[in-house]
CSV table of C-alpha atoms in Angstrom, one decimal:
chain,number,residue,atom,x,y,z
A,261,MET,CA,17.3,16.2,287.6
A,262,ARG,CA,15.1,17.0,284.8
A,263,ARG,CA,14.2,20.4,286.4
A,264,TYR,CA,17.8,21.5,286.3
A,265,VAL,CA,18.7,20.3,282.8
A,266,MET,CA,15.4,22.1,281.5
A,267,VAL,CA,16.8,25.1,283.5
A,268,LEU,CA,19.8,25.0,281.8
A,269,LEU,CA,18.9,24.7,278.5
A,270,VAL,CA,16.3,27.4,278.8
A,271,ALA,CA,19.1,29.6,280.1
A,272,LEU,CA,21.2,28.6,277.1
A,273,VAL,CA,18.7,29.8,274.6
A,274,LEU,CA,18.2,33.2,277.0
A,275,THR,CA,22.0,34.4,277.1
A,276,GLY,CA,21.9,34.1,273.3
A,277,CYS,CA,19.0,35.9,273.2
A,278,GLY,CA,19.7,39.9,273.3
A,279,SER,CA,17.2,42.8,274.2
A,280,ALA,CA,18.9,45.5,272.7
A,281,GLU,CA,17.1,48.0,271.1
A,282,PHE,CA,17.6,49.6,267.5
A,283,PRO,CA,19.9,52.8,267.8
A,284,GLU,CA,18.3,55.9,266.7
A,285,LEU,CA,19.7,56.4,263.4
A,286,ASP,CA,19.9,60.3,261.8
A,287,GLY,CA,19.6,59.9,258.0
A,288,SER,CA,19.9,63.4,257.4
A,289,LEU,CA,23.5,62.5,258.2
A,290,LEU,CA,24.0,60.6,254.6
A,291,GLY,CA,22.1,63.5,252.8
A,292,ASP,CA,21.2,62.2,249.7
A,293,GLY,CA,24.0,59.5,249.4
A,294,SER,CA,27.8,59.4,249.0
A,295,THR,CA,30.7,58.0,247.2
A,296,ALA,CA,33.9,57.6,249.3
A,297,VAL,CA,37.2,55.5,248.0
A,298,TYR,CA,39.2,53.8,250.6
A,299,GLY,CA,42.9,52.7,249.4
A,300,VAL,CA,43.6,49.2,251.6
A,301,PHE,CA,47.3,49.2,253.2
A,302,ARG,CA,48.4,46.1,254.7
A,303,ASP,CA,52.0,46.5,256.2
A,304,GLY,CA,52.3,50.0,254.5
A,305,THR,CA,51.3,48.8,251.1
A,306,ARG,CA,49.0,49.6,248.9
A,307,VAL,CA,47.3,46.3,248.1
A,308,ALA,CA,43.5,47.5,247.1
A,309,GLU,CA,41.1,49.9,246.9
A,310,VAL,CA,37.1,49.7,247.9
A,311,THR,CA,34.6,51.6,247.3
A,312,MET,CA,31.7,52.4,249.7
A,313,SER,CA,28.4,54.1,247.9
A,314,VAL,CA,25.4,54.9,249.5
A,315,SER,CA,22.3,56.1,248.1
A,316,ARG,CA,18.8,57.4,248.8
A,317,GLU,CA,16.1,55.6,246.8
A,318,ALA,CA,12.7,56.0,246.5
A,319,GLU,CA,11.4,53.9,249.4
A,320,GLY,CA,14.6,53.6,251.4
A,321,TRP,CA,18.2,53.6,251.3
A,322,SER,CA,21.2,51.5,249.1
A,323,PHE,CA,24.3,50.3,250.1
A,324,ARG,CA,27.1,49.3,247.7
A,325,ASN,CA,30.6,48.1,248.6
A,326,VAL,CA,32.9,47.3,245.6
A,327,THR,CA,36.8,46.1,245.9
A,328,LEU,CA,39.6,46.2,243.1
A,329,ALA,CA,42.9,44.7,243.1
A,330,ASP,CA,45.1,45.2,240.2
A,331,GLY,CA,42.0,46.9,238.2
A,332,GLU,CA,39.7,44.0,239.2
A,333,ILE,CA,36.7,43.0,241.1
A,334,LEU,CA,37.2,41.3,243.5
A,335,GLU,CA,34.1,41.4,245.3
A,336,GLU,CA,31.0,43.4,244.8
A,337,ALA,CA,27.9,43.9,247.7
A,338,THR,CA,24.7,45.7,247.6
A,339,VAL,CA,22.3,46.0,250.3
A,340,LYS,CA,18.8,47.6,249.6
A,341,ALA,CA,16.8,48.9,253.1
A,342,ASP,CA,14.4,50.4,254.1
A,343,GLY,CA,14.0,54.0,255.2
A,344,GLU,CA,15.3,52.9,258.9
A,345,PHE,CA,18.0,51.5,257.3
A,346,ARG,CA,16.3,48.1,258.2
A,347,PRO,CA,17.8,45.2,255.3
A,348,LEU,CA,15.3,44.1,252.8
A,349,SER,CA,17.5,42.5,250.4
A,350,GLY,CA,21.2,42.0,249.5
A,351,HIS,CA,23.3,40.8,246.7
A,352,VAL,CA,27.5,39.6,247.6
A,353,VAL,CA,29.8,38.7,244.0
A,354,ILE,CA,32.9,37.3,245.5
A,355,ARG,CA,35.6,36.0,242.7
A,356,THR,CA,38.3,34.0,244.2
A,357,SER,CA,41.1,32.2,242.2
A,358,ALA,CA,38.3,29.1,242.8
A,359,GLY,CA,35.4,30.6,241.3
A,360,GLU,CA,33.1,33.0,241.4
A,361,TYR,CA,30.4,33.0,244.6
A,362,ASP,CA,27.2,34.6,244.3
A,363,ILE,CA,25.1,35.5,247.7
A,364,ARG,CA,21.2,36.9,247.8
A,365,THR,CA,19.7,37.1,250.5
A,366,GLN,CA,16.2,38.0,251.3
A,367,TYR,CA,15.1,39.7,255.0
A,368,SER,CA,11.3,39.3,255.7
A,369,GLY,CA,11.0,40.5,259.4
A,370,ARG,CA,13.6,38.2,261.3
A,371,ARG,CA,13.6,35.4,258.3
A,372,VAL,CA,16.1,35.4,256.4
A,373,ILE,CA,17.1,33.4,253.3
A,374,ILE,CA,20.6,32.9,252.0
A,375,GLU,CA,20.5,31.6,248.3
A,376,ALA,CA,24.5,31.1,247.3
A,377,GLU,CA,25.8,29.9,244.3
A,378,THR,CA,29.4,28.7,245.1
A,379,PRO,CA,32.0,26.4,242.7
A,380,ASP,CA,30.7,24.0,244.4
A,381,GLY,CA,27.4,24.2,244.1
A,382,SER,CA,24.4,26.2,245.2
A,383,GLN,CA,23.2,26.3,248.6
A,384,THR,CA,20.0,27.5,250.5
A,385,ILE,CA,20.0,28.8,253.6
A,386,LYS,CA,17.0,30.1,256.1
A,387,ARG,CA,17.6,31.1,259.7
A,388,THR,CA,15.8,33.3,261.9
A,389,ALA,CA,17.6,36.4,262.9
A,390,LYS,CA,17.7,38.2,266.7
A,391,GLU,CA,16.6,41.5,266.6
A,392,PRO,CA,17.6,44.3,266.1
A,393,TYR,CA,20.4,43.3,263.3
A,394,VAL,CA,21.4,44.8,260.1
A,395,ASP,CA,23.1,43.4,256.7
A,396,ASN,CA,26.9,43.3,258.0
A,397,ASP,CA,27.4,45.1,254.7
A,398,GLN,CA,25.6,47.8,255.8
A,399,LEU,CA,27.7,48.3,259.1
A,400,LEU,CA,30.2,51.0,258.0
A,401,ASN,CA,28.0,53.6,257.0
A,402,LEU,CA,25.2,52.4,259.0
A,403,ILE,CA,27.4,53.8,262.0
A,404,ARG,CA,27.3,57.4,260.3
A,405,THR,CA,24.4,57.9,261.3
A,406,MET,CA,24.3,56.8,264.9
A,407,PRO,CA,24.6,59.6,268.2
A,408,LEU,CA,28.4,59.2,268.3
A,409,GLY,CA,30.0,61.2,270.6
A,410,GLU,CA,32.1,60.7,274.3
A,411,GLY,CA,30.4,57.6,276.0
A,412,PHE,CA,28.1,56.5,273.1
A,413,GLU,CA,27.2,52.7,273.0
A,414,THR,CA,25.1,50.8,271.5
A,415,ARG,CA,24.5,46.6,270.4
A,416,ILE,CA,23.5,45.5,267.3
A,417,PHE,CA,23.2,41.7,265.4
A,418,LEU,CA,25.5,41.7,262.3
A,419,VAL,CA,24.1,39.4,259.4
A,420,SER,CA,27.4,38.2,257.1
A,421,PRO,CA,25.7,36.2,254.0
A,422,LYS,CA,29.1,35.5,253.3
A,423,THR,CA,29.2,32.9,256.1
A,424,ALA,CA,26.1,33.1,257.0
A,425,THR,CA,26.3,34.0,261.0
A,426,LEU,CA,25.1,36.0,262.9
A,427,VAL,CA,27.6,38.5,264.9
A,428,ASP,CA,26.6,40.0,268.8
A,429,ALA,CA,27.7,43.4,268.3
A,430,ARG,CA,29.1,46.1,270.1
A,431,ILE,CA,29.6,49.7,269.2
A,432,LYS,CA,31.4,51.8,271.1
A,433,VAL,CA,32.6,55.3,271.2
A,434,GLU,CA,36.1,55.5,272.9
A,435,GLY,CA,37.7,58.7,272.8
A,436,LEU,CA,38.4,61.9,270.5
A,437,GLU,CA,41.7,61.3,268.3
A,438,GLU,CA,43.0,63.1,266.0
A,439,VAL,CA,43.1,61.2,262.1
A,440,ARG,CA,45.5,61.8,259.5
A,441,VAL,CA,44.5,60.0,256.1
A,442,PRO,CA,45.1,60.6,252.6
A,443,TYR,CA,42.3,62.9,252.2
A,444,GLY,CA,42.8,65.1,255.2
A,445,GLU,CA,43.5,65.3,258.7
A,446,PHE,CA,40.4,65.6,260.8
A,447,THR,CA,39.0,65.2,264.7
A,448,ALA,CA,37.6,61.8,264.5
A,449,TYR,CA,35.7,59.6,266.9
A,450,ARG,CA,37.7,56.9,267.7
A,451,VAL,CA,34.9,54.0,267.2
A,452,ALA,CA,35.5,50.4,268.7
A,453,LEU,CA,33.8,47.2,266.9
A,454,ILE,CA,33.2,44.6,269.0
A,455,PHE,CA,32.6,41.0,267.0
A,456,GLU,CA,32.7,38.8,269.7
A,457,ILE,CA,35.6,38.1,270.0
A,458,VAL,CA,37.4,40.0,267.2
A,459,GLU,CA,37.4,43.8,267.8
A,460,GLN,CA,38.1,46.6,264.8
A,461,THR,CA,38.6,50.1,265.4
A,462,ALA,CA,37.3,52.6,262.7
A,463,TRP,CA,37.5,56.6,263.0
A,464,TYR,CA,34.3,58.7,262.0
A,465,SER,CA,34.8,62.4,261.6
A,466,THR,CA,33.4,64.6,264.2
A,467,GLU,CA,31.9,66.8,261.6
A,468,GLY,CA,29.7,64.7,259.4
A,469,HIS,CA,30.6,61.4,260.5
A,470,ILE,CA,32.9,60.4,257.7
A,471,LEU,CA,34.5,57.6,258.0
A,472,LEU,CA,38.4,58.1,257.3
A,473,LYS,CA,39.7,54.5,258.8
A,474,TYR,CA,39.1,51.3,259.8
A,475,TYR,CA,41.3,48.4,260.8
A,476,ASN,CA,40.0,45.4,261.2
A,477,GLY,CA,42.9,43.9,262.4
A,478,ALA,CA,45.4,43.0,259.4
A,479,THR,CA,44.5,45.8,256.9
A,480,THR,CA,43.7,49.6,257.0
A,481,LEU,CA,41.1,51.3,255.5
A,482,GLU,CA,42.1,54.8,254.7
A,483,LEU,CA,40.2,57.7,252.6
A,484,GLU,CA,41.5,59.2,249.5
A,485,ARG,CA,38.6,60.8,247.9
A,486,LEU,CA,35.3,61.8,248.9
A,487,GLU,CA,32.1,62.5,246.2
B,22,MET,CA,46.7,37.1,275.9
B,23,SER,CA,50.0,35.8,273.9
B,24,VAL,CA,49.9,32.3,272.7
B,25,VAL,CA,52.5,31.8,275.2
B,26,ILE,CA,50.8,32.2,278.2
B,27,ALA,CA,47.9,30.2,276.8
B,28,SER,CA,49.8,27.4,276.2
B,29,VAL,CA,50.8,27.3,279.5
B,30,THR,CA,47.7,27.7,281.0
B,31,LEU,CA,46.4,25.0,279.2
B,32,LEU,CA,49.2,22.7,279.8
B,33,LEU,CA,48.3,23.3,283.5
B,34,ALA,CA,44.6,22.6,283.7
B,35,ALA,CA,45.9,19.5,281.6
B,36,VAL,CA,48.3,18.4,284.3
B,37,VAL,CA,45.2,19.6,286.8
B,38,LEU,CA,43.1,16.5,284.7
B,39,VAL,CA,45.9,14.4,285.3
B,40,ARG,CA,45.6,14.6,288.8
B,41,VAL,CA,42.5,13.6,288.5
B,42,LEU,CA,41.8,11.5,286.1
B,43,SER,CA,44.9,9.0,286.4
B,44,PRO,CA,46.7,10.0,288.9
B,45,GLY,CA,50.2,7.9,289.6
B,46,GLU,CA,49.9,6.5,285.7
B,47,TRP,CA,51.3,9.0,284.3
B,48,ARG,CA,54.8,7.2,285.0
B,49,ARG,CA,54.4,4.3,283.6
B,50,PRO,CA,55.8,4.2,279.6
B,51,ALA,CA,52.8,3.2,278.7
B,52,TRP,CA,51.0,6.5,279.7
B,53,TRP,CA,53.3,8.8,277.9
B,54,ALA,CA,52.8,5.9,274.3
B,55,ALA,CA,49.0,6.8,275.4
B,56,VAL,CA,49.5,10.5,275.1
B,57,VAL,CA,51.4,10.2,271.7
B,58,GLY,CA,48.7,7.8,270.5
B,59,GLY,CA,46.5,10.9,271.0
B,60,MET,CA,48.9,13.5,269.8
B,61,LEU,CA,49.1,11.3,266.8
B,62,SER,CA,45.0,10.4,266.2
B,63,PHE,CA,44.4,14.2,265.8
B,64,PRO,CA,45.7,14.5,261.8
B,65,VAL,CA,44.6,11.2,261.2
B,66,ALA,CA,40.8,12.3,262.7
B,67,LEU,CA,41.4,15.8,260.8
B,68,GLY,CA,42.1,13.7,257.6
B,69,ILE,CA,38.7,11.2,257.7
B,70,GLN,CA,35.9,13.4,259.5
B,71,PRO,CA,35.5,16.9,256.8
B,72,THR,CA,35.4,14.4,253.5
B,73,LEU,CA,32.4,12.1,256.0
B,74,GLN,CA,30.7,15.4,256.8
B,75,LYS,CA,31.3,16.8,253.1
B,76,GLY,CA,29.3,13.4,252.0
B,77,TYR,CA,27.0,13.1,254.5
B,78,LEU,CA,26.0,17.0,253.7
B,79,VAL,CA,25.3,16.1,249.8
B,80,TYR,CA,23.7,12.8,250.0
B,81,ILE,CA,22.2,12.8,253.1
B,82,GLY,CA,21.3,16.2,255.2
B,83,GLN,CA,20.1,17.3,251.8
B,84,ALA,CA,17.5,13.8,251.4
B,85,ILE,CA,16.2,14.8,255.3
B,86,THR,CA,15.4,18.5,254.9
B,87,ALA,CA,13.4,17.8,251.8
B,88,MET,CA,11.7,15.0,253.6
B,89,GLY,CA,10.9,18.0,256.3
B,90,VAL,CA,12.9,17.4,258.5
B,91,PRO,CA,14.1,20.8,259.9
B,92,ALA,CA,17.7,21.4,258.8
B,93,LEU,CA,18.5,22.5,262.6
B,94,ILE,CA,18.1,18.6,263.3
B,95,ALA,CA,19.5,17.3,260.0
B,96,ASP,CA,22.8,19.4,260.6
B,97,GLY,CA,23.4,16.9,264.3
B,98,GLY,CA,24.4,14.3,261.9
B,99,LEU,CA,27.8,16.5,261.4
B,100,ALA,CA,28.5,17.1,265.0
B,101,LEU,CA,28.0,12.9,265.3
B,102,ILE,CA,30.3,12.4,262.6
B,103,SER,CA,32.3,14.4,264.7
B,104,GLY,CA,32.0,12.0,267.8
B,105,ILE,CA,32.2,8.8,265.7
B,106,VAL,CA,35.3,9.6,263.6
B,107,GLN,CA,37.3,11.1,266.5
B,108,GLU,CA,36.3,8.6,269.5
B,109,ALA,CA,36.9,6.3,267.1
B,110,VAL,CA,40.4,6.8,266.0
B,111,LYS,CA,41.3,8.0,270.1
B,112,LEU,CA,39.6,4.2,270.8
B,113,LEU,CA,41.7,2.8,268.7
B,114,ALA,CA,45.3,4.5,269.7
B,115,VAL,CA,44.2,3.2,273.7
B,116,PHE,CA,43.9,0.1,272.4
B,117,ILE,CA,47.0,-0.3,270.5
B,118,VAL,CA,49.0,0.7,273.5
B,119,PHE,CA,46.2,-1.3,276.0
B,120,LYS,CA,47.2,-4.4,274.4
B,121,VAL,CA,50.7,-4.0,273.6
B,122,GLY,CA,51.5,-2.3,277.5
B,123,ALA,CA,50.1,-5.1,279.2
B,124,THR,CA,48.4,-2.8,281.6
B,125,ARG,CA,45.2,-3.6,283.3
B,126,LEU,CA,43.8,0.5,283.2
B,127,PRO,CA,42.2,0.9,279.9
B,128,GLY,CA,40.8,4.6,281.8
B,129,PRO,CA,43.6,6.2,282.6
B,130,LEU,CA,45.1,5.5,279.4
B,131,GLY,CA,42.1,6.3,277.7
B,132,ALA,CA,42.4,9.7,279.3
B,133,ALA,CA,46.2,10.4,278.8
B,134,THR,CA,45.0,9.7,275.0
B,135,GLY,CA,42.3,11.7,274.9
B,136,LEU,CA,44.7,14.7,276.6
B,137,GLY,CA,47.5,14.0,273.6
B,138,PHE,CA,44.5,14.8,271.3
B,139,GLY,CA,43.1,17.5,273.0
B,140,VAL,CA,46.0,19.3,273.1
B,141,ILE,CA,47.5,18.7,270.1
B,142,GLU,CA,44.1,20.2,269.0
B,143,ALA,CA,44.0,23.1,270.4
B,144,PHE,CA,47.5,24.1,269.3
B,145,SER,CA,47.1,22.6,265.6
B,146,LEU,CA,43.1,24.8,265.4
B,147,VAL,CA,43.4,27.6,267.8
B,148,PHE,CA,47.2,28.9,269.1
B,149,LEU,CA,49.5,28.3,266.4
B,150,PRO,CA,47.3,30.1,263.7
B,151,LEU,CA,47.2,33.0,265.9
B,152,LEU,CA,51.0,32.9,266.6
B,153,GLY,CA,50.6,36.7,265.7
B,154,THR,CA,47.8,38.5,267.1
B,155,GLY,CA,47.4,36.5,270.5
B,156,VAL,CA,44.7,34.4,272.2
B,157,HIS,CA,41.5,35.7,273.4
B,158,PRO,CA,40.3,34.6,276.9
B,159,VAL,CA,36.9,32.8,275.5
B,160,ALA,CA,39.3,31.0,273.0
B,161,LEU,CA,41.8,29.7,276.1
B,162,VAL,CA,38.8,28.4,278.3
B,163,GLU,CA,37.3,26.7,275.3
B,164,ARG,CA,40.0,24.9,274.3
B,165,VAL,CA,40.7,24.3,278.5
B,166,PHE,CA,37.1,23.0,278.4
B,167,ALA,CA,37.9,21.1,275.2
B,168,THR,CA,40.5,19.1,276.7
B,169,THR,CA,38.8,18.3,279.8
B,170,PHE,CA,36.1,16.5,277.4
B,171,HIS,CA,38.4,14.6,275.2
B,172,ALA,CA,40.5,13.5,278.5
B,173,GLY,CA,37.3,12.3,280.4
B,174,VAL,CA,35.1,10.4,277.5
B,175,THR,CA,38.5,9.0,276.3
B,176,PHE,CA,38.6,7.8,279.8
B,177,ILE,CA,35.0,6.4,279.3
B,178,ALA,CA,35.4,4.7,276.0
B,179,ALA,CA,38.7,3.4,277.1
B,180,ALA,CA,37.3,1.8,280.3
B,181,GLY,CA,35.1,-0.4,278.3
B,182,LEU,CA,38.0,-2.4,277.1
B,183,THR,CA,37.7,-4.0,280.0
B,184,GLY,CA,34.4,-5.6,279.3
B,185,GLY,CA,35.8,-7.4,276.2
B,186,LEU,CA,34.0,-6.6,272.6
B,187,ARG,CA,30.7,-6.1,274.1
B,188,GLY,CA,32.1,-3.2,276.6
B,189,ALA,CA,34.2,-1.4,273.7
B,190,ALA,CA,31.9,-1.5,272.1
B,191,LYS,CA,29.3,0.0,274.6
B,192,GLY,CA,32.5,1.9,275.8
B,193,TYR,CA,32.9,3.9,271.9
B,194,VAL,CA,29.1,4.6,271.1
B,195,ILE,CA,28.4,6.3,274.6
B,196,ALA,CA,31.5,8.6,274.2
B,197,ALA,CA,30.5,8.9,270.0
B,198,LEU,CA,27.3,9.9,271.5
B,199,LEU,CA,28.7,11.9,274.0
B,200,HIS,CA,30.6,13.4,271.6
B,201,GLY,CA,28.1,14.2,268.8
B,202,MET,CA,26.0,16.4,272.0
B,203,LEU,CA,28.9,18.7,273.1
B,204,ASN,CA,29.3,19.5,269.1
B,205,TYR,CA,25.7,20.3,269.0
B,206,GLY,CA,26.2,23.2,270.5
B,207,VAL,CA,28.7,24.3,267.5
B,208,ILE,CA,25.6,23.9,265.1
B,209,LEU,CA,23.1,26.0,267.4
B,210,LYS,CA,25.6,28.4,266.8
B,211,ALA,CA,25.9,27.8,263.3
B,212,HIS,CA,21.8,28.0,263.3
B,213,TRP,CA,21.4,31.7,265.5
B,214,VAL,CA,20.0,30.0,268.0
B,215,LEU,CA,22.9,30.0,271.1
B,216,GLY,CA,25.4,32.9,271.0
B,217,LEU,CA,28.6,32.7,272.0
B,218,LEU,CA,28.1,33.0,275.4
B,219,GLY,CA,25.4,30.2,275.1
B,220,THR,CA,27.8,27.8,273.1
B,221,GLU,CA,30.5,27.8,275.6
B,222,ILE,CA,28.3,27.6,278.7
B,223,TRP,CA,27.7,24.7,276.5
B,224,VAL,CA,30.7,23.1,276.0
B,225,ALA,CA,31.8,23.5,279.9
B,226,VAL,CA,28.3,22.1,280.9
B,227,GLY,CA,28.9,18.9,278.7
B,228,SER,CA,32.3,18.8,279.6
B,229,LEU,CA,32.6,19.2,283.2
B,230,LEU,CA,29.4,16.2,283.4
B,231,THR,CA,31.6,14.3,281.5
B,232,LEU,CA,34.3,14.4,283.5
B,233,GLY,CA,32.3,13.8,286.2
B,234,TRP,CA,31.0,10.9,284.9
B,235,ALA,CA,34.9,9.5,283.9
B,236,TRP,CA,36.0,10.5,287.8
B,237,ARG,CA,33.2,8.9,289.1
B,238,LEU,CA,33.9,5.5,286.9
B,239,ARG,CA,37.6,5.6,288.0
B,240,ALA,CA,36.5,5.9,291.9
B,241,ARG,CA,35.0,2.4,291.1
């Protein structure tokens, strides 16, 4: 009986141990960086604006996402990554009616330390991530560096400091589509983002892998400006 | 999957559980009173449990981890609290129906209470919030196993009522511990030890073992 229990426990742990490799990434697709502004639409109404920036720094990359609504910043997220896009640190500030959440994350190998200042007090969470992983706020820009094409599929773990969760994510090109957004009309890869049991969709231009549109099940982001 | 299909599937699973744990008993009014008792138990437990868990985190969990106990172990208290609270509330409902209904078989009443609790839990936490988007098959399977667990574990707790106060206490402690162990799968997921599949396997195996235990008790 004890043997069966041990086998079961090992099997359970192994189910959570992916053996996926970090996908081959092409940083040249990002150039020296870019800033893209997206309108956030819910039921056809523009409810907010998201600015996504990526920039090359001395020893790596910086990813920054800012969400604005009614002229106020609701959320600011910054991720610093090394030259191979592995996250080094993250900082998220979320402003809600309940107060401000300030979340700082340190990445060191597989070790992840999340320190949060919340209206309910401070909290420190230490976890060991599974490889390969990236910070959630890197993902949409990081996909731009992947070898998108017919049949492309990869698996990666997402660390979400806001919820202190590790999510098994699959990224899969489902095909080509013509996409019209305020910035223009493009031929795009339709990319499925499968986060365990939640599926979202993003569209990347075939030329330059620009994120054109993103649908998370409730709201849609559409590219309006690109610098 | 639509919420209607998910709901029908869950109710069909509940019918199978009735056949396994309390065949024939469902014709008695006391059995249906126990189902309603289980349904009413859920909001009561939901009103108590989060406050206790928050208190545990602030006053006990942090102190334990400050003493060097790994958070993975300290957070086990959260899982145990869910067992302590939910099994107490369900057992109280069974006890009331058992006494008022003047039945000699508390086990099937426990299964009925667990079924009522599990079905309302599934509707409140999963099905109704997903009314607009639909239910993922994994979430449905999890709810079927969770309802199976509630029926089985409350059967075990209730079976102790035939043994007086000592038997009731023994049944309750076993049920609370089993519940804590099942919910520890969620703690393992929160600590990134188990993935989604591992957590679901944990819940499924725990539920089936509990059902098997209850079934053996019923056979006696």
